[in-house]
Each structure stands twice: as structure tokens, then as C-alpha cells.
CSV table of C-alpha atoms in Angstrom, one decimal:
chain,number,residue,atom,x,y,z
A,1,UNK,CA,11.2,14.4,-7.3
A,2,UNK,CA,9.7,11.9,-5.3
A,3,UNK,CA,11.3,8.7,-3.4
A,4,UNK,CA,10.7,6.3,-5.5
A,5,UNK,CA,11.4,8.2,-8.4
A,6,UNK,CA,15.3,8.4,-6.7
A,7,UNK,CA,15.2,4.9,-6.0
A,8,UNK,CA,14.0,4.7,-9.9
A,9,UNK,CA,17.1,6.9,-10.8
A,10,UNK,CA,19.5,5.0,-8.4
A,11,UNK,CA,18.7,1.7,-9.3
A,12,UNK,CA,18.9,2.3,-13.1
A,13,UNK,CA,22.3,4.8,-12.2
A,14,UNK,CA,23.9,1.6,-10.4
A,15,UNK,CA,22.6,-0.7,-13.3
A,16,UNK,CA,24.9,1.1,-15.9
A,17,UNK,CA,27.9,1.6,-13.6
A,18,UNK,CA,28.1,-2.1,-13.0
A,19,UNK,CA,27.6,-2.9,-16.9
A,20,UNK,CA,31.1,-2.5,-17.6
A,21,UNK,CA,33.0,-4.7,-15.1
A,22,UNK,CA,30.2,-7.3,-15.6
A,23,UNK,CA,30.6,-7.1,-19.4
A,24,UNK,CA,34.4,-7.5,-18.9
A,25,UNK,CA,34.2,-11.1,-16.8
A,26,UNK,CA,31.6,-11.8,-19.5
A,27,UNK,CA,34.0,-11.2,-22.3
A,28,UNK,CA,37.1,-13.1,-20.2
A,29,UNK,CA,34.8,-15.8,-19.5
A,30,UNK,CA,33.6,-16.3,-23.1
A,31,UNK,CA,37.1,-15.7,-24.8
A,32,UNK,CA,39.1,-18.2,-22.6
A,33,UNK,CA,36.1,-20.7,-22.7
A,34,UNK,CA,36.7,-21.0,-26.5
A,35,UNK,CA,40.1,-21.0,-26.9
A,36,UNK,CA,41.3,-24.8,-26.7
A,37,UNK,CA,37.6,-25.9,-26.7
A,38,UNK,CA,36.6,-29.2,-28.9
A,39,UNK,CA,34.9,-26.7,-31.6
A,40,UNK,CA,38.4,-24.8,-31.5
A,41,UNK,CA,40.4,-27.9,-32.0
A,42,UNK,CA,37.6,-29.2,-34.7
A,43,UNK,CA,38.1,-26.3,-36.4
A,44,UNK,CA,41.1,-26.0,-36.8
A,45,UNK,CA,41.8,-29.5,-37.9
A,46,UNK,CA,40.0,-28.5,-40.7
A,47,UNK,CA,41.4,-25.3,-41.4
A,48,UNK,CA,45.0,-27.7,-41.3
A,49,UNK,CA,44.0,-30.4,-43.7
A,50,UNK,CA,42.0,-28.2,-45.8
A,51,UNK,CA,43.4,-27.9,-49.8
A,52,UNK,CA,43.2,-24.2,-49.8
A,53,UNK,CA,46.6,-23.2,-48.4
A,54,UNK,CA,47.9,-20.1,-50.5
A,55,UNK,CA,52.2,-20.7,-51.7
A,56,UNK,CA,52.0,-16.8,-53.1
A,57,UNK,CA,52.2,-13.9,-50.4
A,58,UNK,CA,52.5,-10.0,-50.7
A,59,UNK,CA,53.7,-7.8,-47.6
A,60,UNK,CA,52.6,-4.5,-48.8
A,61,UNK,CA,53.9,-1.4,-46.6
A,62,UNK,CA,51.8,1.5,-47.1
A,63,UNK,CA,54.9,4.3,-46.8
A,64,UNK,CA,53.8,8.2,-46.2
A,65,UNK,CA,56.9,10.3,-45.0
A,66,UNK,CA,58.0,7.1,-43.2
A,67,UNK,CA,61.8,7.5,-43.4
A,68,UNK,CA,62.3,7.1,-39.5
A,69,UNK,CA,61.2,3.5,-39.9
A,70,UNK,CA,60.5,2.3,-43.1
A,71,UNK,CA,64.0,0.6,-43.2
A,72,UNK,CA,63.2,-1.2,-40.2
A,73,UNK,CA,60.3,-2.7,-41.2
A,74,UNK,CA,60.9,-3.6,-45.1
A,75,UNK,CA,63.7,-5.5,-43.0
A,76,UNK,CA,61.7,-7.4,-40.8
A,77,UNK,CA,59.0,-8.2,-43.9
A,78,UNK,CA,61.7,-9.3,-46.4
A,79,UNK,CA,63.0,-11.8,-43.3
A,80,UNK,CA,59.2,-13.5,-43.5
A,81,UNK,CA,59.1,-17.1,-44.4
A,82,UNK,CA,55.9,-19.0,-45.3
A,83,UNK,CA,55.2,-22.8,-45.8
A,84,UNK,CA,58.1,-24.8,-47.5
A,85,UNK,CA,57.7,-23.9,-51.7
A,86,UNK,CA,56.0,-21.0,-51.3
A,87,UNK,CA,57.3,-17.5,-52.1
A,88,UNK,CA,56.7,-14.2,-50.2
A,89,UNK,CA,57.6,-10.6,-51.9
A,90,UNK,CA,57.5,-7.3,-50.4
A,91,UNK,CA,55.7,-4.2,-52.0
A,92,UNK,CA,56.2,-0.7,-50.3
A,93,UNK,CA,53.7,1.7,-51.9
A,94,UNK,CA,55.3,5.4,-51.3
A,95,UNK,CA,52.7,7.0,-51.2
A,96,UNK,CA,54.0,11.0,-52.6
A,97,UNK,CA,56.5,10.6,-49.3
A,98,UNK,CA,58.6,14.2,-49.4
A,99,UNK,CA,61.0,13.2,-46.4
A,100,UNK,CA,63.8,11.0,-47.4
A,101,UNK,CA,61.5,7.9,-47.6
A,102,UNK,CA,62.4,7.2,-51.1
A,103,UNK,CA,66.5,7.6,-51.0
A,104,UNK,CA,65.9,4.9,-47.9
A,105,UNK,CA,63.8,2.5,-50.2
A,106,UNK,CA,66.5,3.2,-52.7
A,107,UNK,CA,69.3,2.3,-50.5
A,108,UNK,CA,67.4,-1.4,-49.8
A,109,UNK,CA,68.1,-3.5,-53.0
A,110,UNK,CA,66.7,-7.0,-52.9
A,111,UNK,CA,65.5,-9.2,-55.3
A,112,UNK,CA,61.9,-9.9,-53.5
A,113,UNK,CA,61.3,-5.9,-52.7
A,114,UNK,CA,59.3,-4.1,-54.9
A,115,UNK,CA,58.6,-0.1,-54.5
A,116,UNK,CA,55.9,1.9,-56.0
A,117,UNK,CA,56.2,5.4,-56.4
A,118,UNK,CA,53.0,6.9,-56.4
A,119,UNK,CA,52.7,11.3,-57.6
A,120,UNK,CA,50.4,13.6,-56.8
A,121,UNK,CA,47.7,14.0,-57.5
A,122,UNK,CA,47.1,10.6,-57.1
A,123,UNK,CA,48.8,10.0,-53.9
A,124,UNK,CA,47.6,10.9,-50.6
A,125,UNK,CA,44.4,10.3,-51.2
A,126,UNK,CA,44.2,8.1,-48.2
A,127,UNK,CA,45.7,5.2,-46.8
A,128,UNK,CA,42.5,2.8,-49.0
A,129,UNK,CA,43.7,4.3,-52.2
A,130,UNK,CA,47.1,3.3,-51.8
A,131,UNK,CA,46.3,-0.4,-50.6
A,132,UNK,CA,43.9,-0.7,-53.6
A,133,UNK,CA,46.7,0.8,-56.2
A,134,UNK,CA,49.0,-1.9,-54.9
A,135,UNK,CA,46.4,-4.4,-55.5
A,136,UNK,CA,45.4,-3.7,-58.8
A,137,UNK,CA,49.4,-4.1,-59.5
A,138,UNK,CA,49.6,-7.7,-58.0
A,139,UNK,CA,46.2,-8.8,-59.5
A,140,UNK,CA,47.7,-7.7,-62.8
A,141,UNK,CA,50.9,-9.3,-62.3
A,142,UNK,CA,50.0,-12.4,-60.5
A,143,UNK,CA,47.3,-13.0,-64.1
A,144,UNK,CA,50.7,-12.5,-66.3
A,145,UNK,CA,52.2,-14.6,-64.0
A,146,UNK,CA,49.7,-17.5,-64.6
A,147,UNK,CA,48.8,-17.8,-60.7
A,148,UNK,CA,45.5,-18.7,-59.3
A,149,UNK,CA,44.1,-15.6,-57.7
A,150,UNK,CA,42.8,-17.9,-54.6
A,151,UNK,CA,47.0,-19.2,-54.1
A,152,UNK,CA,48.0,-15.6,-53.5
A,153,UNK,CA,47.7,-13.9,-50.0
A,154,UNK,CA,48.2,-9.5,-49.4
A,155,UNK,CA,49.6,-9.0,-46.2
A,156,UNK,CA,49.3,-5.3,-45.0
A,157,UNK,CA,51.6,-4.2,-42.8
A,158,UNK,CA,52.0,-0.7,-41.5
A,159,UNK,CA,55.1,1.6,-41.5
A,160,UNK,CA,56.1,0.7,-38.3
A,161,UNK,CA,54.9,-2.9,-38.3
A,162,UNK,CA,57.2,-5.7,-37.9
A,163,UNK,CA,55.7,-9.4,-38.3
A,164,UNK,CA,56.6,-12.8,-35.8
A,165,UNK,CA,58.3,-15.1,-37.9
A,166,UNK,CA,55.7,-17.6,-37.9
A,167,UNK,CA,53.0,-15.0,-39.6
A,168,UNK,CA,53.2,-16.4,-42.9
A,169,UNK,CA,53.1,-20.1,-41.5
A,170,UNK,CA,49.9,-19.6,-39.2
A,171,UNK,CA,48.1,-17.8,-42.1
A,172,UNK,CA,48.9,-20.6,-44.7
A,173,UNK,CA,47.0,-22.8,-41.8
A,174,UNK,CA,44.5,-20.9,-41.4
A,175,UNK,CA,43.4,-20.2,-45.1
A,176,UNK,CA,43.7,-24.4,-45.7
A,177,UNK,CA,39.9,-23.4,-45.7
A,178,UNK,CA,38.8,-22.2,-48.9
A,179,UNK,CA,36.3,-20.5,-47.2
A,180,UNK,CA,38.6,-18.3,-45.1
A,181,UNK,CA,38.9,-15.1,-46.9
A,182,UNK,CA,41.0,-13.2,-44.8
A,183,UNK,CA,43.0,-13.8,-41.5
A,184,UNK,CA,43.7,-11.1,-38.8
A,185,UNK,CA,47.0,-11.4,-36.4
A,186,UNK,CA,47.1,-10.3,-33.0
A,187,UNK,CA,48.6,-6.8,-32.2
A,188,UNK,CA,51.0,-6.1,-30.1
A,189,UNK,CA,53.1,-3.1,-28.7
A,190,UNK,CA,56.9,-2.5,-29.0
A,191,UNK,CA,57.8,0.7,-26.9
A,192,UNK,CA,55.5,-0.8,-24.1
A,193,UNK,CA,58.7,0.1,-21.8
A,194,UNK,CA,56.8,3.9,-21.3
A,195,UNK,CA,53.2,4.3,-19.6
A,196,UNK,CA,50.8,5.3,-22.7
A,197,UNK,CA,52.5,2.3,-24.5
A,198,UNK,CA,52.1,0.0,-21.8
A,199,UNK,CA,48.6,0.8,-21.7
A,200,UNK,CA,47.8,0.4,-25.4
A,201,UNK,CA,49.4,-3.0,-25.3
A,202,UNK,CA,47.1,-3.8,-22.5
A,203,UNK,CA,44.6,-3.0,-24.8
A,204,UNK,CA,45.7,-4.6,-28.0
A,205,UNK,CA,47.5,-7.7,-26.3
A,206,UNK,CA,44.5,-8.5,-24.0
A,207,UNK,CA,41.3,-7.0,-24.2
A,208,UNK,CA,41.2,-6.7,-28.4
A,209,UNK,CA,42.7,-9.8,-28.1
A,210,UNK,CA,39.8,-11.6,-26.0
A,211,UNK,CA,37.0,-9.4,-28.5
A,212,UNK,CA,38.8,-10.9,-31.2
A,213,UNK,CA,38.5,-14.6,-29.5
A,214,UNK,CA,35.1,-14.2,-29.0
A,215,UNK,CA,34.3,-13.3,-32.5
A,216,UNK,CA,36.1,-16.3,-33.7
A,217,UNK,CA,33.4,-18.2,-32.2
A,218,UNK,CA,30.5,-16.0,-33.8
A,219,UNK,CA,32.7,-15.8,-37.3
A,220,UNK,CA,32.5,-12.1,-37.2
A,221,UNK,CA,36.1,-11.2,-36.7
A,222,UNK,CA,37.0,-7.4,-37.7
A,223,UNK,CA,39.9,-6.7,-39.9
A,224,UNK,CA,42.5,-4.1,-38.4
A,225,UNK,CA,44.6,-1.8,-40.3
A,226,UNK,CA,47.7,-3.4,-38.8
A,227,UNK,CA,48.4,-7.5,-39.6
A,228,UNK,CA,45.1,-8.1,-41.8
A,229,UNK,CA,46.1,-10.7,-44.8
A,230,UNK,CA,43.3,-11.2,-47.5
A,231,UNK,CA,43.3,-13.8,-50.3
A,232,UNK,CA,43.5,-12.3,-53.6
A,233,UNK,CA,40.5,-14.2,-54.7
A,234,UNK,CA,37.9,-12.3,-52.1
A,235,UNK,CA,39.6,-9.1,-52.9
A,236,UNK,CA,38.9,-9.3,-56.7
A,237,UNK,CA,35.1,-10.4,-55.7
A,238,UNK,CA,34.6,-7.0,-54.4
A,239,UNK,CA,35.7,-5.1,-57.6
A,240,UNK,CA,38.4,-3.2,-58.3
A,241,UNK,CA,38.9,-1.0,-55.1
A,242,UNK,CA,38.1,-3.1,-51.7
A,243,UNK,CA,39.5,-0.6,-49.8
A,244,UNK,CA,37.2,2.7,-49.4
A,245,UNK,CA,37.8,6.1,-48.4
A,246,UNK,CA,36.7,5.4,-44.5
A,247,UNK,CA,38.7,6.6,-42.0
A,248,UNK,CA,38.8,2.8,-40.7
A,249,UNK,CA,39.1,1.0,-44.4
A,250,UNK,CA,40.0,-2.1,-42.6
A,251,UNK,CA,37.1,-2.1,-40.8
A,252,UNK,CA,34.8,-1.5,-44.2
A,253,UNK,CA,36.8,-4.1,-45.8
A,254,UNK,CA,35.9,-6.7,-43.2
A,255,UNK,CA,32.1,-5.9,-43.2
A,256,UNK,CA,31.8,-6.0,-46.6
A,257,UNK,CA,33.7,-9.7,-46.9
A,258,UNK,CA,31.3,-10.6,-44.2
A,259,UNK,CA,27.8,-9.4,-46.0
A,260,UNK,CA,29.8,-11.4,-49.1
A,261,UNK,CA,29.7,-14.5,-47.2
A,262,UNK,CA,33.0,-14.5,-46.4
A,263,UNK,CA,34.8,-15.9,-43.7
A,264,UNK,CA,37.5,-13.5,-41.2
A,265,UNK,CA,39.8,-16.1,-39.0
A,266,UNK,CA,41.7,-14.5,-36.1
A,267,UNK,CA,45.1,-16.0,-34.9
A,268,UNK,CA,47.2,-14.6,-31.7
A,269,UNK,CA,49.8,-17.5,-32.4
A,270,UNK,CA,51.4,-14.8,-34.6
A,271,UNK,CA,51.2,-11.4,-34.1
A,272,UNK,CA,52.3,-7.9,-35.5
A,273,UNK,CA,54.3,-5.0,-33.5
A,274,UNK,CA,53.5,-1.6,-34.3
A,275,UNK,CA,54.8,1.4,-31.9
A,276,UNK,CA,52.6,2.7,-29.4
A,277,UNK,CA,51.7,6.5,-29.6
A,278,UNK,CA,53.2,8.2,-26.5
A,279,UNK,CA,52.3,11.9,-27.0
A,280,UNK,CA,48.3,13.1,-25.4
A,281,UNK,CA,47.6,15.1,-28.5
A,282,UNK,CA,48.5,13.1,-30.9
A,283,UNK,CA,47.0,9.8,-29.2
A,284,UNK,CA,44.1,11.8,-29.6
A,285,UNK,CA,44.3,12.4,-32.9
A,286,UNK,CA,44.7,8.8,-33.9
A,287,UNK,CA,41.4,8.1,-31.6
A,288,UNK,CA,39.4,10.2,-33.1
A,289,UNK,CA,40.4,9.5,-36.7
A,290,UNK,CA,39.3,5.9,-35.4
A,291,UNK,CA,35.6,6.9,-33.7
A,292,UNK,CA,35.0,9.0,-37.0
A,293,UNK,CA,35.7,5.7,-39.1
A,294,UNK,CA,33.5,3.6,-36.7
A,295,UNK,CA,30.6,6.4,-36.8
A,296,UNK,CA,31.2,6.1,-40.9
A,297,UNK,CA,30.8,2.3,-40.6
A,298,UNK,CA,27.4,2.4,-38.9
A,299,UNK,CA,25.4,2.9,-42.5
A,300,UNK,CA,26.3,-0.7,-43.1
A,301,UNK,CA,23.9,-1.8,-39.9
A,302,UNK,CA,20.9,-2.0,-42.2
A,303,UNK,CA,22.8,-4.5,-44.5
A,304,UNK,CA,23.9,-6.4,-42.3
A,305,UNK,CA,20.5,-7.2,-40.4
A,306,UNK,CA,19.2,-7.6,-43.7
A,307,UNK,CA,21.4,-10.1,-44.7
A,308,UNK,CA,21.3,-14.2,-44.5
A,309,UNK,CA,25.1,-14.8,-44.3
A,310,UNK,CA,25.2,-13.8,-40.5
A,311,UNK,CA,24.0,-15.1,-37.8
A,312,UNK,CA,21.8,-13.4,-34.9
A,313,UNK,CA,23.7,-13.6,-32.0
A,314,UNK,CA,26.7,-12.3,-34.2
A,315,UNK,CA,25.0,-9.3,-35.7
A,316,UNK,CA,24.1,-8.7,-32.0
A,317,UNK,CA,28.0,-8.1,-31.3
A,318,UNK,CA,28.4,-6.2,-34.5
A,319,UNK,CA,25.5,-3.8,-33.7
A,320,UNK,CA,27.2,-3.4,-29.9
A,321,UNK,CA,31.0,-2.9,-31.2
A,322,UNK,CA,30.1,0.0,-33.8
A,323,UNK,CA,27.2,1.5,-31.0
A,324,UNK,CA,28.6,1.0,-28.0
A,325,UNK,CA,31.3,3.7,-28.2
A,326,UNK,CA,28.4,6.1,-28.7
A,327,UNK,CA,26.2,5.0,-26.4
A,328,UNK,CA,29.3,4.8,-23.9
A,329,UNK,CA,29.8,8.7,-24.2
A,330,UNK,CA,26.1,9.4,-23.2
A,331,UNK,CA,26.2,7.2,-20.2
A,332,UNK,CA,28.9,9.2,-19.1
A,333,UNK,CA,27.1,12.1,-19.4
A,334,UNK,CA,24.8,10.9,-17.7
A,335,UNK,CA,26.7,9.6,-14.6
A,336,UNK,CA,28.4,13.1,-14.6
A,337,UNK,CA,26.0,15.1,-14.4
A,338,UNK,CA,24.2,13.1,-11.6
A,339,UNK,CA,27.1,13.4,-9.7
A,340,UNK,CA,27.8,17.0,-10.0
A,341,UNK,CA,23.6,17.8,-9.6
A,342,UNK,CA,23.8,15.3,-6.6
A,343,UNK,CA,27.4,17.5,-5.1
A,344,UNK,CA,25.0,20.9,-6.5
A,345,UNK,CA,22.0,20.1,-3.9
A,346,UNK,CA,24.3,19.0,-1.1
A,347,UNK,CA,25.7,22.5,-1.2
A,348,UNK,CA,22.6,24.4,-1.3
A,349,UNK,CA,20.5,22.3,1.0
A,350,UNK,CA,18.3,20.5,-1.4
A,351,UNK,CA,20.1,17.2,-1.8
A,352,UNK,CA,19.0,14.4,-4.4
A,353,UNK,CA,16.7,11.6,-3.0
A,354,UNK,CA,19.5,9.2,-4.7
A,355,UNK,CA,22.4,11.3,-2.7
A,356,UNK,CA,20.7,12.5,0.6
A,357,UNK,CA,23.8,13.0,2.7
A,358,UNK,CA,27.7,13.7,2.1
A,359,UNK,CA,28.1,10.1,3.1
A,360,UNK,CA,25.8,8.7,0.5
A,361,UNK,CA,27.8,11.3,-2.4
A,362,UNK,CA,31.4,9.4,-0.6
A,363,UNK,CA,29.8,6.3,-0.7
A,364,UNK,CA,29.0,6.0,-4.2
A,365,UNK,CA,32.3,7.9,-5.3
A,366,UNK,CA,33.7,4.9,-3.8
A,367,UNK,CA,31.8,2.5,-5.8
A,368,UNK,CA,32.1,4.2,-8.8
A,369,UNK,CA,36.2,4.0,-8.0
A,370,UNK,CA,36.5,0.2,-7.3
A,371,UNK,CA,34.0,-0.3,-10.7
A,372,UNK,CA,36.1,1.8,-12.7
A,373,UNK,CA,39.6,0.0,-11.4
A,374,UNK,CA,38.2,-3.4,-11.9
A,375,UNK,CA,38.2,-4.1,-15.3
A,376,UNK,CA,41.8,-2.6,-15.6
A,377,UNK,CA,43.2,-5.0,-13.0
A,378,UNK,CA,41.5,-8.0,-14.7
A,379,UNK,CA,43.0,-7.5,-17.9
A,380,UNK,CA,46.3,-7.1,-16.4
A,381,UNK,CA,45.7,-10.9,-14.8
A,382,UNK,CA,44.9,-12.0,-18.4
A,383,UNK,CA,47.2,-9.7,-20.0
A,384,UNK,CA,49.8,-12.1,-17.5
A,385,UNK,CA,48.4,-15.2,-18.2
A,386,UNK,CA,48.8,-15.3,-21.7
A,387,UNK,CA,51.6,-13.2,-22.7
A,388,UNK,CA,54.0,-13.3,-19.5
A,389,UNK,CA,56.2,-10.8,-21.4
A,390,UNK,CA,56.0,-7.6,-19.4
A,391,UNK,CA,57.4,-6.9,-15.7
A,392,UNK,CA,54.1,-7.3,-13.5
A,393,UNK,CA,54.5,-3.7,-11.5
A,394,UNK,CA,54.3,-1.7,-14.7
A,395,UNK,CA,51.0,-3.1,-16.1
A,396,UNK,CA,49.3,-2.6,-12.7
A,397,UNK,CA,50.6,0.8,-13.3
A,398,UNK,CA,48.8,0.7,-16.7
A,399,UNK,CA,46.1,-0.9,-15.3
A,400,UNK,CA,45.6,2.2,-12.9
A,401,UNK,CA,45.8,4.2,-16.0
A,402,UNK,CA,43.5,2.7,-17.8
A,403,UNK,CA,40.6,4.7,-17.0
A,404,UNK,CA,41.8,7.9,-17.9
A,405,UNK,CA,42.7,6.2,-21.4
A,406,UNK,CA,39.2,5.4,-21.8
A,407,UNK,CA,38.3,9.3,-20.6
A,408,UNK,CA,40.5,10.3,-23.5
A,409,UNK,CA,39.3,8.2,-25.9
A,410,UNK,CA,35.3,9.5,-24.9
A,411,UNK,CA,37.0,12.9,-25.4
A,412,UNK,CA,38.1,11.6,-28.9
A,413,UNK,CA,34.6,10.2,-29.9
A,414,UNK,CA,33.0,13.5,-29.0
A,415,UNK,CA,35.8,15.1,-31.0
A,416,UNK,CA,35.0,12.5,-34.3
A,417,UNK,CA,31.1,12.9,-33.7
A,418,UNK,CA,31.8,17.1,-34.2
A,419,UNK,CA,33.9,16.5,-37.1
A,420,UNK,CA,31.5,14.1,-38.6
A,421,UNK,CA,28.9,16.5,-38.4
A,422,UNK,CA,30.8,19.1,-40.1
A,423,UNK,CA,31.8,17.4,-42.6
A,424,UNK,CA,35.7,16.8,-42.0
A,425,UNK,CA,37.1,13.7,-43.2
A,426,UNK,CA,40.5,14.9,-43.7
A,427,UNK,CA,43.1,12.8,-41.8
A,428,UNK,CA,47.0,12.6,-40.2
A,429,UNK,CA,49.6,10.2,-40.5
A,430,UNK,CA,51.1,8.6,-37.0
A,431,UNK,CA,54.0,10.5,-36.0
A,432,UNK,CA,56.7,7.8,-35.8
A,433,UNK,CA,59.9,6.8,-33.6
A,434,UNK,CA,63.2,6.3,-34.7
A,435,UNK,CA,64.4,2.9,-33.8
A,436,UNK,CA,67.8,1.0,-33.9
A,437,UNK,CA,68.4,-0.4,-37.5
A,438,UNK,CA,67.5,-4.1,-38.4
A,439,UNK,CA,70.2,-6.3,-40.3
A,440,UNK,CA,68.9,-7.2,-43.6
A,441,UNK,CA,68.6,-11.1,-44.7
A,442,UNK,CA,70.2,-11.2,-48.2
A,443,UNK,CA,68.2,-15.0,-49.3
């Protein structure tokens, strides 16, 4: 190899190490530049005055074996209020449950709760199937009932969800455009108070939060599987089962409403808490389950390019959310294995142009350290800024951590790819904590 090749090799090596951090101020920069902008307050002027504000809403809880919380959170749904004269139900779709979901279901009598019981071999045929069972009942009983389809809202929240008390409020705003099909809340953490959830609300409360910001600008927000609330009306324009099979149905659901011409709002005035997954193993689990769904996703690239309801710049960021994880895992193969060749040649006296000496090897361990701790610490200053809800020592802590929850979520993508490629598409359920009971609102 000769010098300038290593110079070649360093340059582009130093190039893709400094992506990241630079991609994070990027992001910052963009997302806190649009919030409380003039287009921001335009918009949503118009989203406030607009005449399509919906007066019907269903919560549906998608309940598999959920008995540890699925009182908690029927609790918490039947407490949500919307816009004066409107009316909010809940619909808990027990999915073939075998624990003692049902007998707590059965224990919860209220006049707004409705439960489906759902047998095999129907049931557990995936989290979509449920979701699209319960629709087909409210799209049947909101026609008996006489109520425009576009007036009706389906709210999914997850077993261990629990909405602000605004939720109903800020999506009645935001669909006063008829042209808003569905609206996404922020996600937040509860049992932050241990490491592993402190760092996942670091993720959700400020770095999925800023992606989510920034695609409010393009109009290309992504639905989650946790707080995503769709007007009846968009759901019935894509037939009869919007939700797929996909390991990520959410995120299906939200490309296909966007290559409909369809427009995704997201709001972090109201938010959803789910609990954080504190166990390695099954973290990884639930990550991988995740990468398989985005890798699934990827055969809609070709659709979207082709079509004339999205803008450029915002396929751009659609391209880079369901690539980059992929493209993220080679680069850090890549960045390995120059490392270990570089430590390989030191040892055997035939050193790397890029790496002659020890010191050079320290010297760019060192930079790779302070690059891989930076965009951590930054998210912890914004994570601060707009929350202010957490003690300040343990998110530095997470912020510390942060890194190796992005190793094991590389280790999780490899994982999906493998199963992917063997055909496995068979998924878990999330483990879930027991927490202390709710009191149940009797109006």
C-alpha cells in the first residue's frame, strides 16, 4: 500500500467517523429551527381553524397475555377526554391471551369499554391482524351508527401505554385539516428511574423526537406502533386490512398513507408512556424484530421515488431512515477492522501507512472516543431543554451509555438481516412490568 493510498484510506476513515456527530448538530439544528418558526405557527393556525376536527375516538389496546398491565392502561384510556361534545370509547382486542388477561378485562365494567375476544386460529396472527379486526368492527358500527367515517379517529395504544390527558385535545387540532390523515404523539418512557430505560427515553424523548420535528417540515412523518391515531376515513381508503403482516405495521401503514397522498402530523405537546425494556436479551429481541420490519419496508423504495405525492428532499430522508441502519452496520465493519489490521501490523512490525506508530493507533482511539460520546452528551442538553423531567446526573449517565445501545442495536440488525434471509418472520410479545394499580374514573 502506498502513502497516498493511506492518506486515501485515512481521509475517507475520518470522513465516516465524523458523519455521525455532524449529522446529529445537523438534525438539532434543523428540528429546533422549525419548531416555533412562522411556517410552524402558519400551519398550525390552519390545522386550528380547519372544519375537519373529528367528535368520535377509539382507543384500541391490542392485549396478548397482558394481565400485568392491561388494567393499568384500560384505566388510564377510559380517563381520556377529547374536545367538548365529542365522545371517546375504549376497545381492548384480546388477542387469544391464555394468562388471566381476560378475568382482568372482565373485572373492568364500564359503559365506554368494549372487549373483543378474539380464538384461535384467528388470533395471534400478529399484532396488524388484530388492529385491522378491531377496525373492521368500528367501521361497521360507526356505518350502523350513522357517523361520517372522516368524524371518527382509532387511537392505538399498546398494552403498556398510558396517554397525557391532553392526547385527544391536540389530535382533534391537529386533524382540523381534512387533509391530515393521521397524527403521531411523542413517546416517552416510564421506568426511566433504571439505566436501559433512561437511555431509551433519551432516545424516544429527544433524538426520535427531533427526527420526528424534522419530518414535520418535509410532511414525511413515520407512524409508531405506540400513540399513532388515524381517521377512519384514510383507513377505509386502503381497503379492508391497513395494517400488514410486517414486523413494523406501523411503519407500512404510514408509507402507504403517504404514497396515498396522505398527510402524517406529529405532536410532542401530548405524548404516550410505554415501559422501557430493562433486560439485554430481550431488548434485543424487540430490536431486532424492529430492523427485520425496517429491512421489510425497504420494497416500498421503488414506490415511493416513483410517486408525485412526495417531495425530493423528503424521499431523500425516507431513503436515509430505512438505509441507514444498514449501511451503519458496514461502516462499522469497516472501522473495526481498520482498527484491529492497524493494532495487527503494529505487532508484527508492518504497521498501516494510516497507523504508523502506537501513538498514531492512541491517537485516533482517542478521536474515535470523543466522536462517539458526542452525540450522546448533546441529546442529553436537548433531552434537558425540552423536557426538564429527569435528574441531570443520571442522563449523562445514559448519555455515556449510549453508545453501547447503539452496539446492541448493530448487533440486533445483523441478527434481523440473518433471519430475514432465512426466512423467519415469526415474532415475541414485550415482556411486561407489573405496576401499582390506577383508580378507575366511573363518568
Amino acid at each position: 500500500m502506498s502513502v497516498s493510498d493511506g492518506w486515501l484510506i485515512a481521509v475517507a476513515g475520518y470522513a465516516i467517523l465524523l458523519a455521525w456527530p455532524l449529522t446529529t448538530v445537523i438534525l438539532v439544528w434543523f428540528a429546533i429551527r422549525y419548531v416555533g418558526t412562522h411556517r410552524a405557527s402558519v400551519v398550525n393556525r390552519k390545522l386550528a381553524s380547519g372544519g375537519g376536527r373529528p367528535d368520535h375516538f377509539w382507543i384500541i389496546v391490542p392485549a396478548l397475555n397482558e394481565e400485568a398491565v392491561v388494567a393499568n392502561t384500560v384505566t388510564a384510556a377510559l380517563g381520556l377526554r377529547g374536545p367538548a361534545g365529542t365522545l371517546s370509547r375504549v376497545l381492548v382486542v384480546d388477542d387469544g391471551s391464555d394468562d388471566r388477561t381476560p378475568e382482568v378485562l372482565a373485572a373492568i365494567s364500564h359503559p365506554r369499554l368494549h372487549v373483543m375476544r378474539r380464538e384461535l386460529p384467528e388470533a395471534r396472527q400478529g399484532k396488524g391482524e388484530a388492529l385491522n379486526a378491531a377496525y373492521r368492527f368500528i367501521a361497521g358500527l360507526t356505518e350502523r351508527e350513522g357517523v361520517p367515517a372522516e368524524r371518527v379517529v382509532l387511537g392505538i395504544i399498546d398494552g403498556d401505554g398510558q396517554g397525557s390527558d391532553n392526547i385527544l385535545v391536540e389530535v382533534a387540532r391537529l386533524m382540523g385539516d381534512t387533509k391530515v390523515g393521521a397524527v403521531q404523539a411523542q413517546v416517552r418512557i416510564r421506568n426511566r428511574d433504571k439505566l436501559l430505560g433512561a437511555v431509551q427515553d433519551l432516545e424516544f424523548g429527544a433524538i426520535v423526537d427531533a427526527c420526528q420535528n424534522m419530518r414535520n417540515a418535509l410532511d414525511t412523518v413515520g407512524l409508531g406502533g405506540n400513540g399513532q391515531f388515524s381517521r377512519l376515513s384514510t383507513l377505509i381508503s386502503l381497503g379492508t386490512a391497513p395494517w400488514s403482516s410486517c414486523l413494523v405495521e406501523d411503519m407500512e401503514l404510514g408509507l402507504r398513507m403517504h404514497l396515498s397522498g396522505m398527510s402524517i402530523r406529529y405532536t410532542s405537546r401530548a405524548s404516550v408512556t410505554q415501559q422501557a425494556v430493562v433486560d439485554i436479551r430481550r431488548l434485543t429481541r424487540q430490536r431486532t424484530r424492529w430492523a427485520q420490519g425496517n429491512l421489510q419496508c425497504a420494497r416500498y423504495l421503488g414506490s415511493l421515488f416513483a410517486s408525485g405525492n412526495i417531495a425530493r428532499t423528503a424521499l431523500v430522508e425516507i431513503f436515509h431512515y430505512l438505509v441507514s441502519p444498514w449501511a451503519n452496520a458496514v461502516v462499522t465493519i469497516l472501522l473495526t477492522l481498520t482498527g484491529a489490521v492497524g493494532t495487527l501490523g503494529l505487532l508484527i512490525g508492518h504497521p498501516l501507512p494510516i497507523l504508523p506508530t502506537w501513538f498514531a493507533l492512541g491517537e485516533s482511539l482517542g478521536i474515535w472516543l470523543v466522536v462517539t460520546m458526542f452525540p450522546g452528551l448533546v441529546w442529553v442538553l436537548v433531552h434537558r431543554a425540552k423536557r426538564a423531567d429527569e435528574a441531570l446526573p443520571r442522563m449523562l449517565l445514559a448519555a455515556l451509555a449510549y453508545p453501547a445501545f447503539l452496539l446492541l442495536g448493530m448487533a440486533a440488525t445483523y441478527r434481523a438481516l440473518g433471519r430475514q434471509l432465512t426466512g423467519k418472520h415469526s415474532w415475541a410479545k414485550t415482556e411486561r412490568l407489573v405496576e401499582e394499580p390506577l383508580a378507575l374514573q366511573t363518568a
